Coordinates of C-alpha atoms in Angstrom, one line a residue:
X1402 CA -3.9 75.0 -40.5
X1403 CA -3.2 71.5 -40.7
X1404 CA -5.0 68.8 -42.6
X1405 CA -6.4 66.0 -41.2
X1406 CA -4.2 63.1 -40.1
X1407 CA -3.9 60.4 -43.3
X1408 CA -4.7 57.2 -42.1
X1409 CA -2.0 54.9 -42.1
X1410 CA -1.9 52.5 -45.4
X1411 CA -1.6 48.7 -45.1
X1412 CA -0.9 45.8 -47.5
X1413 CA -2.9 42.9 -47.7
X1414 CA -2.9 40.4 -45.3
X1415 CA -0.3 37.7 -45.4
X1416 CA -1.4 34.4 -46.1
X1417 CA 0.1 31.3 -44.0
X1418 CA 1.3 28.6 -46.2
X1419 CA 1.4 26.1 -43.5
X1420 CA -2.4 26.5 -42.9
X1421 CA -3.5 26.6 -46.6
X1422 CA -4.3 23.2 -47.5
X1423 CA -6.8 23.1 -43.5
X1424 CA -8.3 26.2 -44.5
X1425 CA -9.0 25.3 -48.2
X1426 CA -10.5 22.3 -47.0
X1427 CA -12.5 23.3 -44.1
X1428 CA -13.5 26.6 -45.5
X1429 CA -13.5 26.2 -49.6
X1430 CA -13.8 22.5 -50.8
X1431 CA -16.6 21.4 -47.9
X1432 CA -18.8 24.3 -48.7
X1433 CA -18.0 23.3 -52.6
X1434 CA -18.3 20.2 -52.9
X1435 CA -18.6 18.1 -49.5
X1436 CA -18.7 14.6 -51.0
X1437 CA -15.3 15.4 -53.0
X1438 CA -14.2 17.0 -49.3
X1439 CA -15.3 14.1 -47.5
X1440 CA -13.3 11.8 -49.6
X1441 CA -10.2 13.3 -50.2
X1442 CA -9.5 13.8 -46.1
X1443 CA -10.8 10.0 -45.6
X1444 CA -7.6 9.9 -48.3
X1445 CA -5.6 11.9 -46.8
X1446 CA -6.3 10.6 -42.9
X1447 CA -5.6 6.3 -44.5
X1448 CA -2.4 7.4 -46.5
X1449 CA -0.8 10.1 -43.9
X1450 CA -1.9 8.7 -40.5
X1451 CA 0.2 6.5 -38.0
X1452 CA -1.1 4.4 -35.8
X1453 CA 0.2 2.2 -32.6
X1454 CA 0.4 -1.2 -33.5
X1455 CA -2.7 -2.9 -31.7
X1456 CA -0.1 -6.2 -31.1
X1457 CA 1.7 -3.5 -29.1
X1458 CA -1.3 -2.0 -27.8
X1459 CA -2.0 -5.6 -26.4
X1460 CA 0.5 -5.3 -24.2
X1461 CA 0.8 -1.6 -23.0
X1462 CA -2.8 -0.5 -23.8
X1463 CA -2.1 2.9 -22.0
X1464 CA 1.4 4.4 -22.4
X1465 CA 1.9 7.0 -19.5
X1466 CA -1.3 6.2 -16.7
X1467 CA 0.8 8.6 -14.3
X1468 CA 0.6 11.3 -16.8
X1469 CA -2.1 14.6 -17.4
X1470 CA -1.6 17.1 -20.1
X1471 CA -1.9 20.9 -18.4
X1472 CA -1.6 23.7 -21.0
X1473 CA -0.5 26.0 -18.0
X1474 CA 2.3 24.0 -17.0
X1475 CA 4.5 25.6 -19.4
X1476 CA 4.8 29.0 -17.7
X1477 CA 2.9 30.9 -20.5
X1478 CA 1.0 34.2 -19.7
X1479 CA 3.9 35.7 -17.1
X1480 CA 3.2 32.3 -15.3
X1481 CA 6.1 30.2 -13.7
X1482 CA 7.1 26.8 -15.8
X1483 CA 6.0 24.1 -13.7
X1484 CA 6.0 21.3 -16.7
X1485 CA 6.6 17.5 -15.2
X1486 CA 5.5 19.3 -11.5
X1487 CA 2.8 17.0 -10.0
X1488 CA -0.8 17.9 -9.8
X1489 CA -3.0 17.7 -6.6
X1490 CA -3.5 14.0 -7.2
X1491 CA 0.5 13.0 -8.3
X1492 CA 0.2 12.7 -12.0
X1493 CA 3.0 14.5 -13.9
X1494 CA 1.9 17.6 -15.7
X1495 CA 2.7 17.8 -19.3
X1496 CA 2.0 19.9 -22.3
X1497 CA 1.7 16.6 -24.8
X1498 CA 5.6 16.8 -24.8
X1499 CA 5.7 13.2 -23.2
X1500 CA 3.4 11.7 -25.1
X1501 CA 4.7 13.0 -28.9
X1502 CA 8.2 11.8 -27.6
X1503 CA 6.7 8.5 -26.9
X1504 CA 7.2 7.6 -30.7
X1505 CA 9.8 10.2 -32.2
X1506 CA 12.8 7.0 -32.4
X1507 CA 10.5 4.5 -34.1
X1508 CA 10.4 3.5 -37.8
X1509 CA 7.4 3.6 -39.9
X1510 CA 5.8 1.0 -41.9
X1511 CA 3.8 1.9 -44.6
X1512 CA 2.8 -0.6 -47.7
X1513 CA 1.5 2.1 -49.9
X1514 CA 3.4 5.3 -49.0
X1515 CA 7.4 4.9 -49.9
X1516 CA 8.2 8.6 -48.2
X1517 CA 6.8 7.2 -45.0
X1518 CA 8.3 3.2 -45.1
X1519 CA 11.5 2.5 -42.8
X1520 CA 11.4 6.3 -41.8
X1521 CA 10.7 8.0 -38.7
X1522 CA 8.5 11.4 -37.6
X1523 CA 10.2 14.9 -37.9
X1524 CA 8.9 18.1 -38.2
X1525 CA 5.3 18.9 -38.8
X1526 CA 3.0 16.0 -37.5
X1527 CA 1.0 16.0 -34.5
X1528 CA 0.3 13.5 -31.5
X1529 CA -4.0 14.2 -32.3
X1530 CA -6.5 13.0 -29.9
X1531 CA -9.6 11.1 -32.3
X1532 CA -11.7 11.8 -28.7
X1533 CA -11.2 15.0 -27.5
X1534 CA -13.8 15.5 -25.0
X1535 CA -14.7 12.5 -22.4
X1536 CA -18.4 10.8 -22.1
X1537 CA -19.0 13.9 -19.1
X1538 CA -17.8 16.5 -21.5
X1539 CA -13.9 16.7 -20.1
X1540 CA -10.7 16.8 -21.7
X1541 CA -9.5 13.5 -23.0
X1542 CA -6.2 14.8 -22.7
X1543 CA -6.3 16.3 -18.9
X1544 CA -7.6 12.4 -17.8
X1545 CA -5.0 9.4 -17.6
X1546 CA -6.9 6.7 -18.1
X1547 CA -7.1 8.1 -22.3
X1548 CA -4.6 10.9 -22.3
X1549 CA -2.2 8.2 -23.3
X1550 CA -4.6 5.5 -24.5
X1551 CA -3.2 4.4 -27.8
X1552 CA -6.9 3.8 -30.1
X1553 CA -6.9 7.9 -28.9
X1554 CA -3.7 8.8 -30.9
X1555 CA -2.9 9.1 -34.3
X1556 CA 0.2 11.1 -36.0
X1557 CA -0.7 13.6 -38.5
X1558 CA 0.5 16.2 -40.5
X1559 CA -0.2 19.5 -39.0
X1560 CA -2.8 20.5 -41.7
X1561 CA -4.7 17.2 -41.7
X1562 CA -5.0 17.2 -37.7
X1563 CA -6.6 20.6 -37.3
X1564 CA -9.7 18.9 -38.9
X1565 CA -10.1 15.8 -36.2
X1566 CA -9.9 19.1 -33.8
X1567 CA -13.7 20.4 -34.7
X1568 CA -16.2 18.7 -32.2
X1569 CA -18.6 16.5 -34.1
X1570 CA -16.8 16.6 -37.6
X1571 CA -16.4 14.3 -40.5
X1572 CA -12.9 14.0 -40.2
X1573 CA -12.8 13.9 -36.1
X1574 CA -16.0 10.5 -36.7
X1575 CA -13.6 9.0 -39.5
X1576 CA -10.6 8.8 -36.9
X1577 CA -12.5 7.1 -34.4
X1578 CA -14.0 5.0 -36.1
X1579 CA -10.8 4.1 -37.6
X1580 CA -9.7 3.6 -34.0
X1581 CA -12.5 1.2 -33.0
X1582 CA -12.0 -0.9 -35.9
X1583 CA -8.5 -1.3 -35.0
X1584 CA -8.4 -1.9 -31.6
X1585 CA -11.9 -2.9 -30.3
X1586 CA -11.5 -6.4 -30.7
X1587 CA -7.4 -7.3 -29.7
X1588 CA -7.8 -10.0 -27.4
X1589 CA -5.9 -8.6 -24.0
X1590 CA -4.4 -10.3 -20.8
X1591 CA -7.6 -11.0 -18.1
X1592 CA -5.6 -8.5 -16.1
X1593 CA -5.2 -5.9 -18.5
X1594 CA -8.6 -6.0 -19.4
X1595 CA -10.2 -3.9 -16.8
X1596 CA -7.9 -1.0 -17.5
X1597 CA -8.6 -1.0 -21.1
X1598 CA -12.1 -1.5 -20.7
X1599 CA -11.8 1.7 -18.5
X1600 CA -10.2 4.2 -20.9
X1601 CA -12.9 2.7 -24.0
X1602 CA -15.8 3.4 -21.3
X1603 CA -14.5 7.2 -21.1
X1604 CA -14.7 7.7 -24.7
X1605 CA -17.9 8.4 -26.2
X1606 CA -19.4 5.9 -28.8
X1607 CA -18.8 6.7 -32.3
X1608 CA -21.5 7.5 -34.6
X1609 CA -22.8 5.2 -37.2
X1610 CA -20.2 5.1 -39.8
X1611 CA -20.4 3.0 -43.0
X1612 CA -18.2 0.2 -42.7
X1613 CA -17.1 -0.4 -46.0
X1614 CA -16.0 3.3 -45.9
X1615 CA -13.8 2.4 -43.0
X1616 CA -10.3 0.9 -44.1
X1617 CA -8.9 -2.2 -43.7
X1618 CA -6.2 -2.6 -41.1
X1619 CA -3.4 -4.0 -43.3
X1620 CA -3.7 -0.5 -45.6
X1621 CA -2.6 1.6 -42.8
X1622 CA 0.5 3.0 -41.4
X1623 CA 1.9 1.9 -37.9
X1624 CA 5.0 2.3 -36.4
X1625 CA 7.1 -0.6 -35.8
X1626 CA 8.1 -0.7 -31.8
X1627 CA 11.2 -2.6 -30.8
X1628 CA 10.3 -4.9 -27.5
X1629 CA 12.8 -3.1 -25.1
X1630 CA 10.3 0.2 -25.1
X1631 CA 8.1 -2.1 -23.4
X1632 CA 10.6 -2.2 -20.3
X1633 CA 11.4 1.1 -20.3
X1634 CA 7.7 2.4 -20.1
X1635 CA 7.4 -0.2 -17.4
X1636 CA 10.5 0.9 -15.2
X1637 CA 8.6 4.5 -15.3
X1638 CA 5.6 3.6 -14.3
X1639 CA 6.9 1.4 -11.6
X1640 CA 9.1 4.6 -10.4
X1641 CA 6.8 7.1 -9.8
X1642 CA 5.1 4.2 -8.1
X1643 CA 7.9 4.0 -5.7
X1644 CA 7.8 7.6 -5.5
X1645 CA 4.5 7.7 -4.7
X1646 CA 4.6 5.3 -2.3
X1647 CA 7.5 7.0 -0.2
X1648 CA 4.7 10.4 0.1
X1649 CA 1.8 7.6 1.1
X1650 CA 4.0 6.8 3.9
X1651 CA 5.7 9.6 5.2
X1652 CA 9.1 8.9 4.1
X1653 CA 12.0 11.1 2.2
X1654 CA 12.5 10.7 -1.2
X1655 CA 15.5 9.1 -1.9
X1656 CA 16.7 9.9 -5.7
X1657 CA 15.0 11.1 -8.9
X1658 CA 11.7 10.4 -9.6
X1659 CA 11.5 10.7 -13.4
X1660 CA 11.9 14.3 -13.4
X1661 CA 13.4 16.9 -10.9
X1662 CA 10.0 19.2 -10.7
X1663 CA 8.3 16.0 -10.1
X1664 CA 10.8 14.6 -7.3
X1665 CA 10.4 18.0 -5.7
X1666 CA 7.0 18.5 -5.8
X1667 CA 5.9 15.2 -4.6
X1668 CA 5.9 15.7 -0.8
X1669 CA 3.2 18.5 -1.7
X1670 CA 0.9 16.0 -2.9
X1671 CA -1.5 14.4 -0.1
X1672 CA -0.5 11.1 0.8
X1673 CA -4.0 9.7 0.3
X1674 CA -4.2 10.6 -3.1
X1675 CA -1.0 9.3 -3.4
X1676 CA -2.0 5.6 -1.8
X1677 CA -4.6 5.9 -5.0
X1678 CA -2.6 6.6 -7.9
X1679 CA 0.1 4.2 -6.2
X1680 CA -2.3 1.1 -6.0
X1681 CA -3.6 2.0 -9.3
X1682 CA 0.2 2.1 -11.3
X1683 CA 1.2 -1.1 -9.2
X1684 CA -1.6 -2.7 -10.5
X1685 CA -1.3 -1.9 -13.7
X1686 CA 2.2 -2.5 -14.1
X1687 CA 1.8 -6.0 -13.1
X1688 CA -0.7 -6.4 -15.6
X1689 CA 1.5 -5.2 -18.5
X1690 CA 4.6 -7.6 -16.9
X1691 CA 2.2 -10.5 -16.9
X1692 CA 1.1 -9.5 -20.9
X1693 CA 4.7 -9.3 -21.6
X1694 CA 5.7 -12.4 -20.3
X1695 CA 2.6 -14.2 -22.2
X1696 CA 3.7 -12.6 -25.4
X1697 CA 7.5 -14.1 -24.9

């Protein structure tokens, strides 16, 4: 007569070194000590983060205004890869590919942290939202208007964005208020102004933070932007106008339109809704010509 079957002996479960240092501090240090925790990530977020320059952000306040992250654009989960397709409304789908390649080409500058200075992103860092959710409780990152709205992006390492990610947390109300501090106050064009103005009245406020615990601006990182991205982001915007506007009035598409899911998915789209985003990337566009001009 046979035994009983011996159950099958494991080995202990691996440990991931690349989410060590987020786990110890989310799980270990904070419950330890949470004034040490609270201090070393406002460390870590100052001396690792990179920010948009706001003399840049004066000009192009929002980067991609015809774009929309969608996490199922990709194809996962047996579905079909639809990423740059337009949605119902014309914006291009994305996955956050867009708007981490907005910065992969530019040089740091950093006045306190040599392995960052004259260097540019690789491997490991993150394009993080500092708002996440919108003032009705929506995705930041599935709405144009802060998708791409540069006080809502900072680069990170890996391990040091995972804790902006939790709703509410110390890390996530440093960031922002990081982000107000730095761009709340740029001076910006008249017509650039609403747009802005816009995007900052989707975010919700952020919490009462001690201001001598928030940095000053000259101890951060930025990247340094050379003027001719300016006119490239402006020729895109301006094409999926055109795009738009052929769909608006019943006309064939002549050419690419940024990408080849987008120039074949764009008859789809209703031609009032594209008459809306049209107007509203026309408008914008000459906003950010008139800001570039200005700024010579």
């Amino acid at each position: 007569m046979r035994g009983s079957p011996v159950p099958e002996q494991r080995g202990p479960k691996a440990v991931d070194g690349g989410n060590a240092l987020y786990h110890y501090l989310q799980k270990s240090l904070q419950e330890e000590d949470v004034w040490l925790f609270q201090m070393l990530v406002a460390k870590l977020i100052v001396g690792l983060g990179i920010w948009f320059p706001p003399s840049a952000y004066a000009v192009l306040p929002v980067a991609l205004p015809h774009v929309v992250r969608d996490p199922k654009c990709r194809g996962k989960e047996g579905l079909r890869d639809e990423w740059s397709s337009p949605d119902a409304l014309g914006y291009v789908r994305d996955d956050n590919s867009l708007v981490k390649g907005l910065v992969k080409s530019f040089p740091v500058r950093s006045v306190r942290f040599s392995e960052y200075d004259k260097r540019k992103v690789g491997k490991g860092f993150v394009s993080a939202h500092a708002w996440r959710n919108t003032v009705g409780g929506g995705s930041a990152a599935r709405l144009a208007a802060t998708n791409s709205f540069w006080p809502n992006l900072v680069w990170l390492p890996s391990n040091v964005a995972k804790l902006t990610d939790r709703e509410g947390s110390f890390a996530q109300t440093f960031v922002q208020a990081i982000a107000a501090k730095v761009y709340r106050g740029v001076e910006l064009h008249e017509r650039l102004k609403p747009f802005a103005e816009e995007s900052w009245g989707f975010l919700p406020d952020v919490p009462e933070f001690p201001q001598q615990g928030i940095p000053e601006v000259g101890d951060l990182n930025f990247f340094e932007v050379p003027s001719e991205f300016f006119a490239r982001r402006l020729k895109a915007i301006r094409t999926a106008a055109e795009g738009l506007r052929c769909v608006e009035e019943g006309r064939p598409i002549d050419g690419k339109v940024l990408h080849t899911r987008y120039t074949l998915g764009l008859p789809k789209v209703d031609p009032t809704a594209a008459k809306k985003l049209r107007r509203h990337l026309t408008e914008y566009s000459e906003a950010v010509e008139l800001a570039i001009h200005d700024r010579g």
